[in-house]
Tab-separated table of C-alpha atoms (C1' of nucleotides) in Angstrom:
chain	number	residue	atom	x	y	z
A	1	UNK	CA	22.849	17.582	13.403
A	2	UNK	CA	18.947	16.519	13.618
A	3	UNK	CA	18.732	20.238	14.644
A	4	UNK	CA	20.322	21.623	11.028
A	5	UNK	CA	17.922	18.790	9.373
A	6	UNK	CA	14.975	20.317	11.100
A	7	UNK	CA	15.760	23.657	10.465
A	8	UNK	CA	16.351	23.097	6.777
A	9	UNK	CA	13.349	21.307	6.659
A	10	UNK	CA	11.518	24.441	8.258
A	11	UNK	CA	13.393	26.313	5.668
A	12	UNK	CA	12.223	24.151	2.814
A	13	UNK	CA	8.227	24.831	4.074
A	14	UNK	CA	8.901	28.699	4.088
A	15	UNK	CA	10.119	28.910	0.504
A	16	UNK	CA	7.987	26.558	-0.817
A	17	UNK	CA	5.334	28.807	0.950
A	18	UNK	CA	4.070	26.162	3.589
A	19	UNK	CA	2.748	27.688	6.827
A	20	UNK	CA	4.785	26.151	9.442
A	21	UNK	CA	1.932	25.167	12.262
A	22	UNK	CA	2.685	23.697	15.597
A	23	UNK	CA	1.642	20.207	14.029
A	24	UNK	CA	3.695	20.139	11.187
A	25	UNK	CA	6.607	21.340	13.444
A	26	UNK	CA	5.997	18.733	15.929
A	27	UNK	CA	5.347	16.186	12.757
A	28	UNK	CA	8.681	16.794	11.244
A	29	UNK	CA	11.052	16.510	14.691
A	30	UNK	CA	9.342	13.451	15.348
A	31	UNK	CA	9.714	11.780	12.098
A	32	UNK	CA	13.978	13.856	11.699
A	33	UNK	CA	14.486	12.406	15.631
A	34	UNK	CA	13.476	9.106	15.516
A	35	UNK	CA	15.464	6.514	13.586
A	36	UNK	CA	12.071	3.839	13.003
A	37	UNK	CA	9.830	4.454	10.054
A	38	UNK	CA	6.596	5.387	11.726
A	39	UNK	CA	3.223	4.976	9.901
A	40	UNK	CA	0.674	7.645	10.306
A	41	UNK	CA	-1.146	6.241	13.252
A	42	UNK	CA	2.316	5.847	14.810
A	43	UNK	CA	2.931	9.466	14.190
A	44	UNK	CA	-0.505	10.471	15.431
A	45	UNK	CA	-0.089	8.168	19.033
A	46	UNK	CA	3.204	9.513	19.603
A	47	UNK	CA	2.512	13.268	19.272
A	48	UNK	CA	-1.157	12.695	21.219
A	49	UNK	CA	0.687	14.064	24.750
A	50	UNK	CA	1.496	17.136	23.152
A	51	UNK	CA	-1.402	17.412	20.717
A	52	UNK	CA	-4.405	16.202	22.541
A	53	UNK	CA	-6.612	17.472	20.008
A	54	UNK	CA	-4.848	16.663	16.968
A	55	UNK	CA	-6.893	15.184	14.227
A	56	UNK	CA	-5.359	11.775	12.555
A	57	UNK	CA	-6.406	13.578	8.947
A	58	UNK	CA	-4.183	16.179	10.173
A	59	UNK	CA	-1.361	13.790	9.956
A	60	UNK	CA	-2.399	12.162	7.090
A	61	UNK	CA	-2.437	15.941	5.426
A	62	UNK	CA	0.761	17.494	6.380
A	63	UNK	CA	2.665	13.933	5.452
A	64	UNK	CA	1.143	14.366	1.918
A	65	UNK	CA	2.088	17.817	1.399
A	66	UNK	CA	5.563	17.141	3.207
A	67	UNK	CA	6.043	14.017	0.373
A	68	UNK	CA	4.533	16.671	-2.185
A	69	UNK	CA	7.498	19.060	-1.061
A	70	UNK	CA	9.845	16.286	-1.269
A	71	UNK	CA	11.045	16.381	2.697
A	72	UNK	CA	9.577	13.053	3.279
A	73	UNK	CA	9.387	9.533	1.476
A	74	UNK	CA	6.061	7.453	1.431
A	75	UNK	CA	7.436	3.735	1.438
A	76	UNK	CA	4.646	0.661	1.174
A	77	UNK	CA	5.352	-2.810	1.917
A	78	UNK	CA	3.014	-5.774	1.885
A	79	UNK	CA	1.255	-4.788	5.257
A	80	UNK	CA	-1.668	-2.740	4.861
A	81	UNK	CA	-0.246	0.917	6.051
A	82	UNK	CA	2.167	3.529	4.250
A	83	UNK	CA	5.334	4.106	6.489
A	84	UNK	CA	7.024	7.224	5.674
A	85	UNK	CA	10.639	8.190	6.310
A	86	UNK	CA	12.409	12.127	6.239
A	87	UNK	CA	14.551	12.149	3.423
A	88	UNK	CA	18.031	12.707	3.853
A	89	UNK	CA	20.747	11.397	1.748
A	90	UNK	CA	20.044	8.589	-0.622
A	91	UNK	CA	19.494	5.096	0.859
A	92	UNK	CA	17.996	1.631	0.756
A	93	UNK	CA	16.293	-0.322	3.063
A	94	UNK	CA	17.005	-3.802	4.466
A	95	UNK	CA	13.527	-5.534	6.097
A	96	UNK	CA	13.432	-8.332	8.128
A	97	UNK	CA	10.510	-10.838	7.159
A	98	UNK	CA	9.952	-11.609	10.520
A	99	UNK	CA	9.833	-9.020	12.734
A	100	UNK	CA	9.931	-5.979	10.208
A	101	UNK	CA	12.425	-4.355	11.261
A	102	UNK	CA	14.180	-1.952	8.870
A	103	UNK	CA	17.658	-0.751	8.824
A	104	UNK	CA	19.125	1.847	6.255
A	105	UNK	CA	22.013	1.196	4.597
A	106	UNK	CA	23.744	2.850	1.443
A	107	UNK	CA	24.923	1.864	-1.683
A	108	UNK	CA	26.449	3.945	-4.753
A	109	UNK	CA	25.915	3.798	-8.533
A	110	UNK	CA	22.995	2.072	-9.241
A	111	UNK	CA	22.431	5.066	-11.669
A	112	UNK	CA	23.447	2.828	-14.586
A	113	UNK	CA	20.486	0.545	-13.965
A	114	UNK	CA	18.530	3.357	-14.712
A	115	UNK	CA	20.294	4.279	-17.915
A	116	UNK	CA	19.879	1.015	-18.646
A	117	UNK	CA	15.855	0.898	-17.988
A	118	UNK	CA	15.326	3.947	-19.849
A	119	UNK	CA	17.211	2.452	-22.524
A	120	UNK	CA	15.549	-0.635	-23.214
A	121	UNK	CA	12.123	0.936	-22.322
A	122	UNK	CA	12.386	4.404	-23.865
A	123	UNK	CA	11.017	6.114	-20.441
A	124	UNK	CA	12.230	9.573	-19.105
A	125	UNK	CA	13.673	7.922	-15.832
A	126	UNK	CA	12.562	9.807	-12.211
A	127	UNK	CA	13.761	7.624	-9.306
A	128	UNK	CA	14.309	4.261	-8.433
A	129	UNK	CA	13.137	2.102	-5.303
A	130	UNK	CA	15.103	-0.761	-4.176
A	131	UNK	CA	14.397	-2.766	-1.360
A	132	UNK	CA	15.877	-6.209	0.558
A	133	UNK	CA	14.096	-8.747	2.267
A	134	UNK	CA	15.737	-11.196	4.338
A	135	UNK	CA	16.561	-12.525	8.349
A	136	UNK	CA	17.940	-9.871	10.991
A	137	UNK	CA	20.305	-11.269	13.269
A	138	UNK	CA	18.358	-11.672	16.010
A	139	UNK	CA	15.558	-13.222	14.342
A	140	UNK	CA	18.065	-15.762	13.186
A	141	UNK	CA	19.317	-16.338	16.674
A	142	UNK	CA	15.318	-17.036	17.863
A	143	UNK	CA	14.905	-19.689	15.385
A	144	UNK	CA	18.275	-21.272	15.464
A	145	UNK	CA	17.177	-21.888	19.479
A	146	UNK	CA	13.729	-23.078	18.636
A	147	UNK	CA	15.706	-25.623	16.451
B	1	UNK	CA	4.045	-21.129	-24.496
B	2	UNK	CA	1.300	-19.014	-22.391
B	3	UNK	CA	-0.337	-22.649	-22.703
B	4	UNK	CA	2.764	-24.104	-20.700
B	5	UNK	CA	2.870	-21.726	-17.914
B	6	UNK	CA	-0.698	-22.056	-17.513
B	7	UNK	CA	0.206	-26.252	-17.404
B	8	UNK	CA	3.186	-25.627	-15.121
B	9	UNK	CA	0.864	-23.455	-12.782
B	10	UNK	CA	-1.452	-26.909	-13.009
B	11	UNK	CA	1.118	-28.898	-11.878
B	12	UNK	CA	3.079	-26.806	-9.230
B	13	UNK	CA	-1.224	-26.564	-7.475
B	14	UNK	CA	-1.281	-30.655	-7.966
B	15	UNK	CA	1.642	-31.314	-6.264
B	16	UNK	CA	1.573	-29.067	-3.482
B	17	UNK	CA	-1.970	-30.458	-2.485
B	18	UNK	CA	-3.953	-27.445	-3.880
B	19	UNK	CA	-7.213	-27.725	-5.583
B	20	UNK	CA	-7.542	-26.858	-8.868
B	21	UNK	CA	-10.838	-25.444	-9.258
B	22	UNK	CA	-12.840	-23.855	-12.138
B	23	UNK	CA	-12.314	-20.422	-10.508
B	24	UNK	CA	-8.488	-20.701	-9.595
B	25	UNK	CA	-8.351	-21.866	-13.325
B	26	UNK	CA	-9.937	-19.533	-14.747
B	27	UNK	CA	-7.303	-16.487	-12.339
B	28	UNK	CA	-4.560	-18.246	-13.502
B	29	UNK	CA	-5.108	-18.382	-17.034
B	30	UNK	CA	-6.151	-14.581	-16.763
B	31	UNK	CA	-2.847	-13.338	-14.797
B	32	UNK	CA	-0.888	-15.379	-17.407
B	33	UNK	CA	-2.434	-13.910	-20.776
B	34	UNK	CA	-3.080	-10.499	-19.521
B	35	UNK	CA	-0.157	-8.229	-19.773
B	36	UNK	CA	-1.550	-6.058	-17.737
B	37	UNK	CA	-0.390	-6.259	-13.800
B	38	UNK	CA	-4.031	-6.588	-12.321
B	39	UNK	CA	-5.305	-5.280	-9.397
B	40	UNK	CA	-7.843	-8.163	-7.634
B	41	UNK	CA	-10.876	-6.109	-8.221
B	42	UNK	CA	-10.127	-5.755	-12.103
B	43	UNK	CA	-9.487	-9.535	-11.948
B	44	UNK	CA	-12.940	-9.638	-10.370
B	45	UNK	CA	-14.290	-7.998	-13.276
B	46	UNK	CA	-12.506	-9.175	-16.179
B	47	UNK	CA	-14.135	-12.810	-14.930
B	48	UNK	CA	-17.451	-11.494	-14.048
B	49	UNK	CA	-18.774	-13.112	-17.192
B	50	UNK	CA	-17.649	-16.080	-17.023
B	51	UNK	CA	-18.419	-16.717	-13.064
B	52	UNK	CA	-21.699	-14.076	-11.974
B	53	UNK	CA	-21.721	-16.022	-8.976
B	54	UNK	CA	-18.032	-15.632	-7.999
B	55	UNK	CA	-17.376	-13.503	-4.476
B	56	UNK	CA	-14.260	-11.276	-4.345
B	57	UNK	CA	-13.670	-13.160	-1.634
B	58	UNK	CA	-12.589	-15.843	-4.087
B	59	UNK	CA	-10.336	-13.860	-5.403
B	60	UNK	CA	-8.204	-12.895	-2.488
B	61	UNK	CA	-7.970	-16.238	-0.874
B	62	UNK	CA	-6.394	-17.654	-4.188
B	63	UNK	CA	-4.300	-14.917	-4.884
B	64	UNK	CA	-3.239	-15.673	-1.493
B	65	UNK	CA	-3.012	-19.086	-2.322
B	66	UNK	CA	-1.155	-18.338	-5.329
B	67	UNK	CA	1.635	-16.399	-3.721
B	68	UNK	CA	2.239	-18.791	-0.744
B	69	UNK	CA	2.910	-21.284	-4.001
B	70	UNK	CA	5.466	-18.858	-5.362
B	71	UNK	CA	3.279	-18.654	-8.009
B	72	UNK	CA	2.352	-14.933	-8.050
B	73	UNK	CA	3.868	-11.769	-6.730
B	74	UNK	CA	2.091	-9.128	-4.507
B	75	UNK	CA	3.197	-5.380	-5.866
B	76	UNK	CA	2.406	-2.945	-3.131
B	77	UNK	CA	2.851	0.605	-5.003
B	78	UNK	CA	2.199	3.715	-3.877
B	79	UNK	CA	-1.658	3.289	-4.905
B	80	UNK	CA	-4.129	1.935	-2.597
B	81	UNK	CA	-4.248	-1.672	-4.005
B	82	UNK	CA	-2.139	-4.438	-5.017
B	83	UNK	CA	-1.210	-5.377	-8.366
B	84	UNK	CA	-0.707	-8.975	-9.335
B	85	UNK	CA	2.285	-10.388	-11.567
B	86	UNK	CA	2.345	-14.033	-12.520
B	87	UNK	CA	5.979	-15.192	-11.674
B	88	UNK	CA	7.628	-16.525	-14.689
B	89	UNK	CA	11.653	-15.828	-14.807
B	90	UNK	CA	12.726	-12.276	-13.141
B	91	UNK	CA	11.812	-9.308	-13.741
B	92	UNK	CA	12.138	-5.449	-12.858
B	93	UNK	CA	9.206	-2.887	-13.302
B	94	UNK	CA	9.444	0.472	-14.763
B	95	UNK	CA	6.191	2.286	-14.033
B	96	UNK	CA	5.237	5.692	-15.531
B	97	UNK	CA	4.214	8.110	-12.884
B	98	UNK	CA	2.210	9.869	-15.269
B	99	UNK	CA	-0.454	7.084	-16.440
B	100	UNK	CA	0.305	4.058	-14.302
B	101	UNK	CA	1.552	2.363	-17.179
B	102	UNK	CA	4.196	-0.994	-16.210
B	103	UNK	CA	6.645	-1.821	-18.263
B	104	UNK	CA	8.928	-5.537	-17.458
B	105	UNK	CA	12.151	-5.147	-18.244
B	106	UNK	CA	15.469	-7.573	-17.397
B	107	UNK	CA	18.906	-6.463	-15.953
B	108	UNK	CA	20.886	-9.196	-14.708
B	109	UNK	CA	23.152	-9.439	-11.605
B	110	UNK	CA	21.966	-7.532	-9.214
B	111	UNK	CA	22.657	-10.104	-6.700
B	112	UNK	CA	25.910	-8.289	-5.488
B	113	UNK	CA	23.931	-5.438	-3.903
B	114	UNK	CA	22.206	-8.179	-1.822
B	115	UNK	CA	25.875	-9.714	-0.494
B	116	UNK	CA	26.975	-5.804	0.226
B	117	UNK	CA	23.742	-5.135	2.101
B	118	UNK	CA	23.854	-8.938	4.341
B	119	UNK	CA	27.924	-7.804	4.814
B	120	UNK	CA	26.449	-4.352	6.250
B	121	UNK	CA	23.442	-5.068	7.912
B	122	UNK	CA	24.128	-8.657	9.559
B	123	UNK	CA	21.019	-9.899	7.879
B	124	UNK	CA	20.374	-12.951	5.654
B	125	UNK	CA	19.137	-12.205	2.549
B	126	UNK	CA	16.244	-13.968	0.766
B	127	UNK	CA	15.022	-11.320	-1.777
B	128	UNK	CA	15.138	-7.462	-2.906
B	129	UNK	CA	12.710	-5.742	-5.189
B	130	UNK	CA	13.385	-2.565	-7.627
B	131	UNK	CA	10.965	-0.309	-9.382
B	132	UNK	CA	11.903	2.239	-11.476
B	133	UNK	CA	9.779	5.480	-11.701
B	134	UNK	CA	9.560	7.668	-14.724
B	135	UNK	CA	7.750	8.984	-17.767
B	136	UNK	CA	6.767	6.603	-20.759
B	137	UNK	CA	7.021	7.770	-24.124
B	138	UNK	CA	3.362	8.289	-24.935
B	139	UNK	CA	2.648	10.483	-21.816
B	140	UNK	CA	6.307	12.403	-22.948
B	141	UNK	CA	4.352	13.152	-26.436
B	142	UNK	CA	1.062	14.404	-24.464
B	143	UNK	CA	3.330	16.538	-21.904
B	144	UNK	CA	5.401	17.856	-24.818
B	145	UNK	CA	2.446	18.777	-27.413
B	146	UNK	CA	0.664	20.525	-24.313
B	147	UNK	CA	3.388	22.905	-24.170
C	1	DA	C1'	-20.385	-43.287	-6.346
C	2	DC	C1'	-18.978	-42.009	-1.489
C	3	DA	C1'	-17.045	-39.742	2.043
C	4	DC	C1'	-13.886	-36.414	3.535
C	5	DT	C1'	-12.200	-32.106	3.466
C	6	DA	C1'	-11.135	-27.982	1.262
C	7	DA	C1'	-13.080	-24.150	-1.396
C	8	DT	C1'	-16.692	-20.910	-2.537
C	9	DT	C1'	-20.110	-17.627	-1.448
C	10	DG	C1'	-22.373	-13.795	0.642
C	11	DT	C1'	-22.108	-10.843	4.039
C	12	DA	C1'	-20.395	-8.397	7.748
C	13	DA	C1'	-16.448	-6.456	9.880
C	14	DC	C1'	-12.240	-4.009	9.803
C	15	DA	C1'	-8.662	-0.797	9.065
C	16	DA	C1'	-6.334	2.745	6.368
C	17	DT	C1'	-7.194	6.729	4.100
C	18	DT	C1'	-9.779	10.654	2.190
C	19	DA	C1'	-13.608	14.088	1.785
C	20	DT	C1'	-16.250	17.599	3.893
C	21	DA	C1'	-17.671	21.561	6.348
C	22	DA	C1'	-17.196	24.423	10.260
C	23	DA	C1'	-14.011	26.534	13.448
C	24	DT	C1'	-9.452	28.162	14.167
C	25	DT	C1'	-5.145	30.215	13.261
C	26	DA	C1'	-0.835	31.852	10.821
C	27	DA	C1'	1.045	35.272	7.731
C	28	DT	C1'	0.526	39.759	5.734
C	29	DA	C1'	-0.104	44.485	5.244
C	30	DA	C1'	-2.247	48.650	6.965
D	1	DT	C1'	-0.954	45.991	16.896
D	2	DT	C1'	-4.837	44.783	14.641
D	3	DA	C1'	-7.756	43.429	10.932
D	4	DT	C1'	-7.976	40.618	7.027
D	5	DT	C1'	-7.643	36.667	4.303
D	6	DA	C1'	-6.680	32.339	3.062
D	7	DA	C1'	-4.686	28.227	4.713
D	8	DT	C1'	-5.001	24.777	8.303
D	9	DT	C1'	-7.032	22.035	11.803
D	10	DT	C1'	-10.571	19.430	13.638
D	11	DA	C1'	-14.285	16.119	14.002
D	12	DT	C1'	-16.840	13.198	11.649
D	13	DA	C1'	-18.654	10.694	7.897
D	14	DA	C1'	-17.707	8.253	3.851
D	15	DT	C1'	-14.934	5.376	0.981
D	16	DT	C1'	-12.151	1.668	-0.260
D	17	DG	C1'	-9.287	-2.456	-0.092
D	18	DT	C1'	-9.063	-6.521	2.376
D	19	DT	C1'	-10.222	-10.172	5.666
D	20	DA	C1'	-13.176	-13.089	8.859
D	21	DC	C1'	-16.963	-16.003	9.319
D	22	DA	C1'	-20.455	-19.537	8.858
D	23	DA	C1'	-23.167	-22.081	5.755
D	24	DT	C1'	-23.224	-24.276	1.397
D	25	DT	C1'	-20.970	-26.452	-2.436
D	26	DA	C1'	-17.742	-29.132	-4.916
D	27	DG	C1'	-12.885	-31.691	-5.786
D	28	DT	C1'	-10.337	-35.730	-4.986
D	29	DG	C1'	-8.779	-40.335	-3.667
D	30	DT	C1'	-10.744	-44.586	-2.594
DNA sequence: ACACTAATTGTAACAATTATAAATTAATAA
DNA sequence: TTATTAATTTATAATTGTTACAATTAGTGT
């Protein structure tokens, strides 16, 4: 099923008139296959066996015009780097303040908040971004021993 | 009642053992009567007249300060800095995609989305953040006279 | 007013990202 | 298939936001 997201994605480049390049294939099956939420120097030191050459501006490039398409989301946290995730179906992100960890999870209808916003504030609503900070399990199980 | 937050601020620094210095004055008083959500440079700048001698340096350690305190909230968006927001009660941010413009705006009781998510994800929960993205109504004007 | 310690300053370092220009390569049509 | 053209990659330099550091300065409790 990572295969049919792939292959949309490659579909979504060749309306949108995007060459497809070896990078940006390589870029997109990394960031479809693997269930973290790499930054771009992740990206760039994962793909370096199969792209010894690659260029990290050539990572930094295709992720821009892959967000620009709308196949992949740019997410910032506190730390200093973007992370950027494919985009799939709608969903939110649970982080762990201790060891950053990130899990998906979904949740439905939180259109009315936007209603709502646009409402009181008289915008044209877009998107939202919601996020939740808190303890993953295992992180609770460290301190509760150091206790 | 700007006055009072800026006394409250006062206190919550004396009793937690912080200094309260001419500079970290002069910050907090400017994150509480701006409206604005400042980045530290413009900070920087806004109190360049009062302080010529002050180092940006300065200004990071007590914003720093500040949000270790609980005092003031980091806003990472997509941009390359962080924006500033003096803490007073909660609030949401609409932002306008178009000029950067951000807007406050209150929704209440959104605290079942964080017991759904610690159900689903195992995690303790300590905090979530939401933006909302979209078009404010002067930018709608300039968009729609354009056309 | 004194002493103690934290805070400020100026600067250098760092790290993420972007700009640039030259070399390469993918898509297209002949 | 090949030539053409424009997009893409690459390598590197530049930029920018932020932090680290060491020396100086200045709050605070006594």
């Amino acid at each position: 099923m990572s295969e049919t997201h792939l292959q949309d994605a490659l579909d979504t480049l060749k309306t949108t008139g995007v060459r497809i390049t070896p990078q940006r294939h390589a870029i997109l099956e990394y960031l479809i296959q693997t269930m973290a939420h790499p930054t771009a120097d992740e990206i760039y030191k994962a793909l370096e066996g199969k792209f010894p050459n690659m260029s990290v501006a050539t990572v930094y490039n295709n992720l821009r015009v892959f967000r620009e398409v709308g196949l992949v989301k740019e997410l910032t946290f506190g730390d200093a780097s973007s992370r950027f995730d494919f985009v799939t179906n709608d969903h939110y992100h649970m982080i762990c303040e201790c060891c950053g960890k990130i899990v998906d999870f979904h949740y439905p209808g939180l259109d009315e908040i936007e209603h709502f916003a646009s409402q009181v504030t008289g915008f044209d609503v877009h998107a939202h971004r919601l996020e939740i900070y808190g303890t993953c399990p295992s992180c609770k199980d460290v301190s509760a021993k150091v206790q």
